mmCIF file of C-alpha atoms in Angstrom:
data_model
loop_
_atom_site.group_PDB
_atom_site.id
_atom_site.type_symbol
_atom_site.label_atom_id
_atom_site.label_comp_id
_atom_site.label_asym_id
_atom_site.label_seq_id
_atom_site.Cartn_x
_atom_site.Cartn_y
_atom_site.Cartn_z
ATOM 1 C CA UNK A 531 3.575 3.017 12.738
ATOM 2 C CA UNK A 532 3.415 2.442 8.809
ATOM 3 C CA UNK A 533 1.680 -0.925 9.279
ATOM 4 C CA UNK A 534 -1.697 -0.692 7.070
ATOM 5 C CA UNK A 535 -2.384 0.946 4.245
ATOM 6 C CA UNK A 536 -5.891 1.260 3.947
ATOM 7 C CA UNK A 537 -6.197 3.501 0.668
ATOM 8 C CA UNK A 538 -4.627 1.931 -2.276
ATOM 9 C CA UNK A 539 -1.497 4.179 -4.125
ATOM 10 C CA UNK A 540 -0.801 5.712 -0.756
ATOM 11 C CA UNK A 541 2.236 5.535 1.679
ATOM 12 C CA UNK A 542 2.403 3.150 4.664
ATOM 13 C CA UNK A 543 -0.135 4.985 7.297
ATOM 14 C CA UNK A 544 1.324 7.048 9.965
ATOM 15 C CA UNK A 545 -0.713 6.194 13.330
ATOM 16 C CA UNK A 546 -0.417 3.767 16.240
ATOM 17 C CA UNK A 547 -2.993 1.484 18.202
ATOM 18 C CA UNK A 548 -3.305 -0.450 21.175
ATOM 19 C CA UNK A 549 -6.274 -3.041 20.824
ATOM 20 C CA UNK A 550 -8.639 -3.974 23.900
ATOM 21 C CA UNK A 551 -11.507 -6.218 23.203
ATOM 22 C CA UNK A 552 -13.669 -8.519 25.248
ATOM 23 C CA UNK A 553 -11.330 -9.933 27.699
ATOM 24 C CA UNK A 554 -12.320 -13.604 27.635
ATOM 25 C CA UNK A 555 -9.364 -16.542 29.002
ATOM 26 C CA UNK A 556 -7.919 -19.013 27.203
ATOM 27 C CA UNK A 557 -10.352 -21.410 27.533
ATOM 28 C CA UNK A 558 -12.957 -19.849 26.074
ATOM 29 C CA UNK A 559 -14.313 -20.880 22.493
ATOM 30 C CA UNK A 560 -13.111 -18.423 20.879
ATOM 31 C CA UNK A 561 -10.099 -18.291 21.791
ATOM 32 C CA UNK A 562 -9.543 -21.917 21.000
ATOM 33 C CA UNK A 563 -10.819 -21.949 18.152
ATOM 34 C CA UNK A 564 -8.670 -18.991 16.708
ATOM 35 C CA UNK A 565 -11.794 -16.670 15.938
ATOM 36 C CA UNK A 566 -10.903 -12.922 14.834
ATOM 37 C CA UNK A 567 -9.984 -10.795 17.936
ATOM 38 C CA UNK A 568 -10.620 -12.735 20.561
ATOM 39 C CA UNK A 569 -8.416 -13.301 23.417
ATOM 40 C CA UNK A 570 -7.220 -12.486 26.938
ATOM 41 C CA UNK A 571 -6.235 -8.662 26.764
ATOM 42 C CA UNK A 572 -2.312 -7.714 26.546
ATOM 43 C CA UNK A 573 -2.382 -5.152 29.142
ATOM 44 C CA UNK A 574 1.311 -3.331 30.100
ATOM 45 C CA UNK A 575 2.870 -4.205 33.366
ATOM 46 C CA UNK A 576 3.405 -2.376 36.345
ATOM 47 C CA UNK A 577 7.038 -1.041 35.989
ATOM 48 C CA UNK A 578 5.590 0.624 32.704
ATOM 49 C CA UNK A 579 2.357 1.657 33.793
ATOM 50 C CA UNK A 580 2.349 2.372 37.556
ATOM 51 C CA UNK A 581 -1.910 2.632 37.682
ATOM 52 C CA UNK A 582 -2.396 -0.201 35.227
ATOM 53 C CA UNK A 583 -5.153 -1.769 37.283
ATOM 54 C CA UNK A 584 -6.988 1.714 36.945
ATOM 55 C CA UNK A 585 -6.142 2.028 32.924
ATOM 56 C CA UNK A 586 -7.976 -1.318 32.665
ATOM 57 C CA UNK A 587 -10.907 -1.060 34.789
ATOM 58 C CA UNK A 588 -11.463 2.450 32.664
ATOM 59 C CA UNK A 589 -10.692 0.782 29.308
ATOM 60 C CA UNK A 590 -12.892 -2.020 30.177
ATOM 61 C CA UNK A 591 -15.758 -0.418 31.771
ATOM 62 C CA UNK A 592 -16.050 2.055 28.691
ATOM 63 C CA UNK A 593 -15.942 -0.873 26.281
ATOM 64 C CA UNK A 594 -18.672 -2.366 27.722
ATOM 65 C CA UNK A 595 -20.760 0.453 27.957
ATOM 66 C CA UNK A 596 -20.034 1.585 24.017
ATOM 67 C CA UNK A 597 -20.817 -2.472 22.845
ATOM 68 C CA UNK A 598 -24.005 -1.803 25.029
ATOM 69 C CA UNK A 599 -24.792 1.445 22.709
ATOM 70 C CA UNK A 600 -24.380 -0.140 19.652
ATOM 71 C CA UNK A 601 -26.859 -3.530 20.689
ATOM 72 C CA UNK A 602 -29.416 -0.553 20.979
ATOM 73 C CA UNK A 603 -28.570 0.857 17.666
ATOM 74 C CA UNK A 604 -28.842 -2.366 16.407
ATOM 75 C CA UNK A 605 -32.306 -2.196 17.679
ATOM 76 C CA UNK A 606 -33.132 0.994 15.807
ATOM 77 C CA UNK A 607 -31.694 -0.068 12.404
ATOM 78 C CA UNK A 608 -33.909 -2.687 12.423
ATOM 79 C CA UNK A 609 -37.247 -0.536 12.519
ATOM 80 C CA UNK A 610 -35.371 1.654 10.384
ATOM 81 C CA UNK A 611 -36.021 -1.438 7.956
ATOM 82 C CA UNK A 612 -39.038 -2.469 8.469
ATOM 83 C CA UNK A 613 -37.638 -5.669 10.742
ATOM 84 C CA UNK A 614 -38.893 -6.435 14.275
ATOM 85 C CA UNK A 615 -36.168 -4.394 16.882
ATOM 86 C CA UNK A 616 -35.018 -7.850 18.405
ATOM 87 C CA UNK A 617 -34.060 -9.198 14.439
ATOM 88 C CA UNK A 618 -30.233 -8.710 14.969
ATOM 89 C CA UNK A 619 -30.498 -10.503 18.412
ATOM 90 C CA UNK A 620 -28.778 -13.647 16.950
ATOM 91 C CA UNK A 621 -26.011 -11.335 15.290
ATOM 92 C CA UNK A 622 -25.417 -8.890 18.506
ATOM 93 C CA UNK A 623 -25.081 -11.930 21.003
ATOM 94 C CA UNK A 624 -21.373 -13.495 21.825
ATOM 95 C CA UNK A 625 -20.124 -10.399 19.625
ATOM 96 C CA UNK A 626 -17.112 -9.923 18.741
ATOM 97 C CA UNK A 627 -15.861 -6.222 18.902
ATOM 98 C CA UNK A 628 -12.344 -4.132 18.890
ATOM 99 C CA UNK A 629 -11.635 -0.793 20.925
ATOM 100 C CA UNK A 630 -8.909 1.105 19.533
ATOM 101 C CA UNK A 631 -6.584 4.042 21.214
ATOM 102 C CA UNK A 632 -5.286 5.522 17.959
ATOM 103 C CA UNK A 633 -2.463 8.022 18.151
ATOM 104 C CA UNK A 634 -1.386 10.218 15.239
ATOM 105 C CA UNK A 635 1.768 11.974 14.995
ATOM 106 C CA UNK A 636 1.278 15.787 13.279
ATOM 107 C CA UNK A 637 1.508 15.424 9.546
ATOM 108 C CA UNK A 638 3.488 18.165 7.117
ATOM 109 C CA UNK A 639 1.550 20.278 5.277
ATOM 110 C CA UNK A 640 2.308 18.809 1.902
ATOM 111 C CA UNK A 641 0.642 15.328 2.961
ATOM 112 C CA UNK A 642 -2.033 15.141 0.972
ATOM 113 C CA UNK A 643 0.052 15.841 -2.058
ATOM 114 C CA UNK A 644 2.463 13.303 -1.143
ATOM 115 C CA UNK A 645 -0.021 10.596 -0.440
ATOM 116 C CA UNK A 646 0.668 10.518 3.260
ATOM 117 C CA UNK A 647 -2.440 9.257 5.707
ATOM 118 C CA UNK A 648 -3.043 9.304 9.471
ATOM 119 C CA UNK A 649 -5.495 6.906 7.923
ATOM 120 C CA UNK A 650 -5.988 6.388 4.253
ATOM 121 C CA UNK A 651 -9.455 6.009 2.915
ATOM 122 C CA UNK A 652 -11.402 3.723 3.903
ATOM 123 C CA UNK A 653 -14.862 2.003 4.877
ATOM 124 C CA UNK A 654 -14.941 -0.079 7.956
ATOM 125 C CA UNK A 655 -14.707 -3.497 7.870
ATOM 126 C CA UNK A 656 -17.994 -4.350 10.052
ATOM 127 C CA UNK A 657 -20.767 -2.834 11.347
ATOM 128 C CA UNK A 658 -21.246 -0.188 13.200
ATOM 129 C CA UNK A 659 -18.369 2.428 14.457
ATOM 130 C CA UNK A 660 -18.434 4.389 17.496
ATOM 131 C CA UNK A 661 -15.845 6.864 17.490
ATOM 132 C CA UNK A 662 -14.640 9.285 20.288
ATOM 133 C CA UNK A 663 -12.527 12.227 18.915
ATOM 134 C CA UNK A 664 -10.274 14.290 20.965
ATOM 135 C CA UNK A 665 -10.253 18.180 20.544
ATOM 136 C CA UNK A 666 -7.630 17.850 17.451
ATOM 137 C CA UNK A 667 -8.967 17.669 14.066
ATOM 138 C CA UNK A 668 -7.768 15.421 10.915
ATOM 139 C CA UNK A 669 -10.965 13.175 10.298
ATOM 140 C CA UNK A 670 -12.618 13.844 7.024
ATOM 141 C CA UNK A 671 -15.880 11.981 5.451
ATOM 142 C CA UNK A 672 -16.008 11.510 1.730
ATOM 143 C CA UNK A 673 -19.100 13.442 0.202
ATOM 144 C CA UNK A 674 -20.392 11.592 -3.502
ATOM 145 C CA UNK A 675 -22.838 13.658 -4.419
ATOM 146 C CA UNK A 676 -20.450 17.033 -3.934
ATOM 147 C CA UNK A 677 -17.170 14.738 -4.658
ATOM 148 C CA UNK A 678 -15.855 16.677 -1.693
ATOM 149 C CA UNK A 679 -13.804 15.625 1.646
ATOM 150 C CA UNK A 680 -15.346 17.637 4.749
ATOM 151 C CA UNK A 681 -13.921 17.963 7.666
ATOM 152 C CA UNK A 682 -15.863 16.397 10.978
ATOM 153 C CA UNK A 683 -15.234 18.734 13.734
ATOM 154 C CA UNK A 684 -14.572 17.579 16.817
ATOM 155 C CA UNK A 685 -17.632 17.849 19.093
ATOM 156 C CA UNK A 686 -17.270 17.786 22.888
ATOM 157 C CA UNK A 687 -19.552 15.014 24.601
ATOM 158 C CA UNK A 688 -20.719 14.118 20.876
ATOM 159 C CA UNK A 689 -19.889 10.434 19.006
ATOM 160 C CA UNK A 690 -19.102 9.817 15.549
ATOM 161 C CA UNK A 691 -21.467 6.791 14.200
ATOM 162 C CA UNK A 692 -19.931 4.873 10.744
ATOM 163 C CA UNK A 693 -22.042 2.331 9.550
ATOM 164 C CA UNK A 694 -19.273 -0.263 8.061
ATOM 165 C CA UNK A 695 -19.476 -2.843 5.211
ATOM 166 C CA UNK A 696 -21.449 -5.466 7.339
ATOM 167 C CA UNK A 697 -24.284 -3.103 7.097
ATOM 168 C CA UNK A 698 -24.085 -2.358 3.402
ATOM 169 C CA UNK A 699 -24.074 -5.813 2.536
ATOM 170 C CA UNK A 700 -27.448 -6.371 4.774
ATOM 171 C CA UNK A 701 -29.574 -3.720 3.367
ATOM 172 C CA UNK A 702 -28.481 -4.318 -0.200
ATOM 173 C CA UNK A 703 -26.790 -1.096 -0.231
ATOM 174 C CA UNK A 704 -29.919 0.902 1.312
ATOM 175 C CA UNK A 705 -27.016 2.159 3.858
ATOM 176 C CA UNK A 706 -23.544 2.805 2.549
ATOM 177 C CA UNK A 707 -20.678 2.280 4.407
ATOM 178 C CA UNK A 708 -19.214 6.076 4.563
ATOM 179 C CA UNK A 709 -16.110 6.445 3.277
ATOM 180 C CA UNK A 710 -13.669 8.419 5.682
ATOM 181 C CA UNK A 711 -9.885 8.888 6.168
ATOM 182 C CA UNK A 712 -7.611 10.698 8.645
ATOM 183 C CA UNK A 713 -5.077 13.339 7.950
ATOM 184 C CA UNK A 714 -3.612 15.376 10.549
ATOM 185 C CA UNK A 715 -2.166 18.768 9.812
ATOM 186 C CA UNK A 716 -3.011 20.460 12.999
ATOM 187 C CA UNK A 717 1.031 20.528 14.130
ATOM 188 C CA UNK A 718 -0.621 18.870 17.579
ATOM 189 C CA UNK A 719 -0.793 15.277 18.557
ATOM 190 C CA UNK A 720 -4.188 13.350 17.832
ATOM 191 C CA UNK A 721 -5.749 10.739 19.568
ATOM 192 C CA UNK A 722 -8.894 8.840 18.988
ATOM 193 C CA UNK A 723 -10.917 6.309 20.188
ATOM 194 C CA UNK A 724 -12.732 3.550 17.517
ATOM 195 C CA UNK A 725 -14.728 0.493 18.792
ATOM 196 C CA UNK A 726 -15.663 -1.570 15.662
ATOM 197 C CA UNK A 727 -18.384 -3.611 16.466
ATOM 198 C CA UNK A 728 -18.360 -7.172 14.515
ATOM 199 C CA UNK A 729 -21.006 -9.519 15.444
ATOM 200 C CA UNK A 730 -20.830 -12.858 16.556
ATOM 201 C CA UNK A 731 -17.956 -13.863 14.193
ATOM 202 C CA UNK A 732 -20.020 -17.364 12.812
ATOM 203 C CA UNK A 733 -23.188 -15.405 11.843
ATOM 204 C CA UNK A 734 -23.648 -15.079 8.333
ATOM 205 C CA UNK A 735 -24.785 -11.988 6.449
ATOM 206 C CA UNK A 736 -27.178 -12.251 3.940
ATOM 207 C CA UNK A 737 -29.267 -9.728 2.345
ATOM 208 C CA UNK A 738 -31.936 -8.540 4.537
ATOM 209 C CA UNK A 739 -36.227 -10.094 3.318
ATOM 210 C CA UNK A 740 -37.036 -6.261 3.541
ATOM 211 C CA UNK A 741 -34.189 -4.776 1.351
ATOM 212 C CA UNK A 742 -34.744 -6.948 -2.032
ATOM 213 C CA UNK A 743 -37.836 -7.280 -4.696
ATOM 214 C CA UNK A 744 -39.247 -9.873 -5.713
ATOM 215 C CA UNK A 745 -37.518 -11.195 -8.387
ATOM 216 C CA UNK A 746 -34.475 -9.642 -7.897
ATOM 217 C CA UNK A 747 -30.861 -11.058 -6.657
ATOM 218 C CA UNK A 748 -29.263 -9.393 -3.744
ATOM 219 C CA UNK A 749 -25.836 -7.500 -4.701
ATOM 220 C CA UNK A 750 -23.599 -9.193 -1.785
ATOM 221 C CA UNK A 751 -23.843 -12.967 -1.736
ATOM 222 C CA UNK A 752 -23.615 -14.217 1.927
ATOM 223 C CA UNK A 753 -20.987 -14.107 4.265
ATOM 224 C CA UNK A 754 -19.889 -14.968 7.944
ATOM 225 C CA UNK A 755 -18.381 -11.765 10.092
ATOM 226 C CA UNK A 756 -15.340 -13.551 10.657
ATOM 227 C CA UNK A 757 -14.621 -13.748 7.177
ATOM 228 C CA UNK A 758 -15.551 -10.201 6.193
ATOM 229 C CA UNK A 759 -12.950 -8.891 9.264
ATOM 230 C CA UNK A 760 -10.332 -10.965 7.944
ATOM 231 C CA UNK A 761 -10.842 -10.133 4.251
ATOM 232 C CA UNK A 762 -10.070 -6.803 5.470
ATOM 233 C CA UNK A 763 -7.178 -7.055 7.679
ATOM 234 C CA UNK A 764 -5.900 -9.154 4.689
ATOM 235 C CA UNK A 765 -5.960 -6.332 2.355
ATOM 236 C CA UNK A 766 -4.701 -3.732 4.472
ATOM 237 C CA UNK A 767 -1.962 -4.970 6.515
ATOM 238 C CA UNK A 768 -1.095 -7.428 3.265
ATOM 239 C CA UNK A 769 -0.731 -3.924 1.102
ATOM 240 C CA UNK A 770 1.220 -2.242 3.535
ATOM 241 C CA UNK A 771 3.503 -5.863 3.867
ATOM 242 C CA UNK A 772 4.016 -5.852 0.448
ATOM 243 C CA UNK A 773 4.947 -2.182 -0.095
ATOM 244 C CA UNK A 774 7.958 -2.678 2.539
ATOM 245 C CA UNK A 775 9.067 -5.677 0.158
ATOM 246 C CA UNK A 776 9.050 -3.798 -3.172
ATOM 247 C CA UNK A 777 11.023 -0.940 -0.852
ATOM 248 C CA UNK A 778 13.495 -2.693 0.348
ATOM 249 C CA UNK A 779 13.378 -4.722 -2.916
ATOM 250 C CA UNK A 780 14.517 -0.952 -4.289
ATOM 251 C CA UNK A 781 16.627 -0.388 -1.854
ATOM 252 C CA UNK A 782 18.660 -3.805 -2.832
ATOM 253 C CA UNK A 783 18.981 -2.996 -6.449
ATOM 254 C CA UNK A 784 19.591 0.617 -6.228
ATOM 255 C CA UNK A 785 22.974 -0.692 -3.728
ATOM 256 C CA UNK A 786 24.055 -3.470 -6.134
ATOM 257 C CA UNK A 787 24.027 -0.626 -8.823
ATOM 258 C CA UNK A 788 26.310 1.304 -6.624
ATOM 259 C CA UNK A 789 28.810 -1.371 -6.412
ATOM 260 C CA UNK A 790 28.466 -2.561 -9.657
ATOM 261 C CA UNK A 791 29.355 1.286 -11.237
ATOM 262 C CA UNK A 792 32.252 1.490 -8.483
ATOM 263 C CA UNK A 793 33.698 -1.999 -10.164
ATOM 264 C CA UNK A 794 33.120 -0.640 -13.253
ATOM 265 C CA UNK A 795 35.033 2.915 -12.171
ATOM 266 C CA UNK A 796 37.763 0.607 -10.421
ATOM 267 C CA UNK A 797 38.968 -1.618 -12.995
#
């Protein structure tokens, strides 16, 4: 809890995650090499999970299928821009992507007044988003033209598709990463389900040949995917880091005030 903020001016977010991704061993190159979530999986142990074979096989199998999904969306943005289907073959292969179980606590009413987030605002760091909502609602998408937050209901057997900030920066801004945040003031429990999908974390982005004139400069200059991720994290977990500091910073003075007026009082 309270580790991200994600919308800047807003309290420390109030949600908790458990990340799965790929689960590769420790020899693998990505692993040794450091690259951005990559790793054997942390599962919990027996005495704390009695079925935790079955919790993984689930969590695993479900991954897989959901990276699957998104290689064949992959295949439709691509005609969607004028680019063979198999163009994002290089960028889809020895992905990278992160499954989420997000948990977040009921909210008060007054949150949105106090600046309190499930989830602050936000675009997604990478690509594309699949997102499996339980029957509690909180998730709200950012309208520009109206300058309105609407609600996304919760839709049995339905997926919520983000395209993230990878995306934007490929088509030049043709696609927008949505913005989006979370605020649950149901007075039940919510729980979701995010994978992010990545890419192959050394590909770099660079404006699609379909998505600029002649003449005319891209708006995003090139990046790799492991960069972009990390950018992110940086900003969000490094906001939230740095509130705590200036709070307990606050904290610090606001005592050594106290003591100060009591010496003051005593002598």
């Amino acid at each position: 809890m309270k580790s991200q903020i994600l919308e800047e001016g807003t309290l420390p977010e109030l949600k908790e995650g458990y990340y799965i991704g790929d689960e590769i061993s420790k020899d693998h190159p990505y692993f040794v090499n450091k690259k951005i979530n990559s790793g054997p999986n942390m599962w919990p142990s027996a005495d704390v999970l009695p079925d935790v074979a079955d919790f993984k096989a689930t969590a695993l199998d479900y991954y897989a299928q959901v990276v699957d999904l998104v290689k064949d969306i992959m295949k439709v943005l691509a005609l969607t821009l004028d680019l063979d289907e198999a163009w994002f073959d290089d960028f889809v292969n020895g992905a990278v992507a992160t499954m989420r179980l997000l948990h977040y606590p009921s909210q008060p009413p007054d949150s949105p007044a106090k600046l309190t987030r499930g989830i602050g605002a936000h675009t997604d760091f990478g690509c594309v988003t699949i997102l499996l909502q339980d029957k509690v609602a909180g998730l709200q998408v950012y309208d520009y033209t109206t300058k309105e937050w609407l609600d996304v209901a919760p839709t049995p057997g339905a997926f919520v598709v983000n395209l993230g900030n990878l995306m934007m920066r490929w088509s030049n801004d043709k696609y927008i990463s949505n913005l989006h945040r979370v605020i649950n003031v149901s007075g039940a429990e919510r729980y979701s389900i995010p994978v992010f999908f990545s890419g192959n974390p050394d590909y770099v982005v660079e404006c699609l040949p379909t998505c600029v004139k002649e003449g005319e400069q891209p708006k995003w200059p090139p990046i790799t995917v492991e960069q972009a991720i990390r950018n992110g994290y940086a900003d969000s977990y490094g906001r939230a880091e740095r509130w705590k500091k200036e709070e307990e910073e606050k904290k610090k003075a606001k005592g050594e005030a106290q003591v100060l007026v009591k010496e003051v009082v005593v002598a």
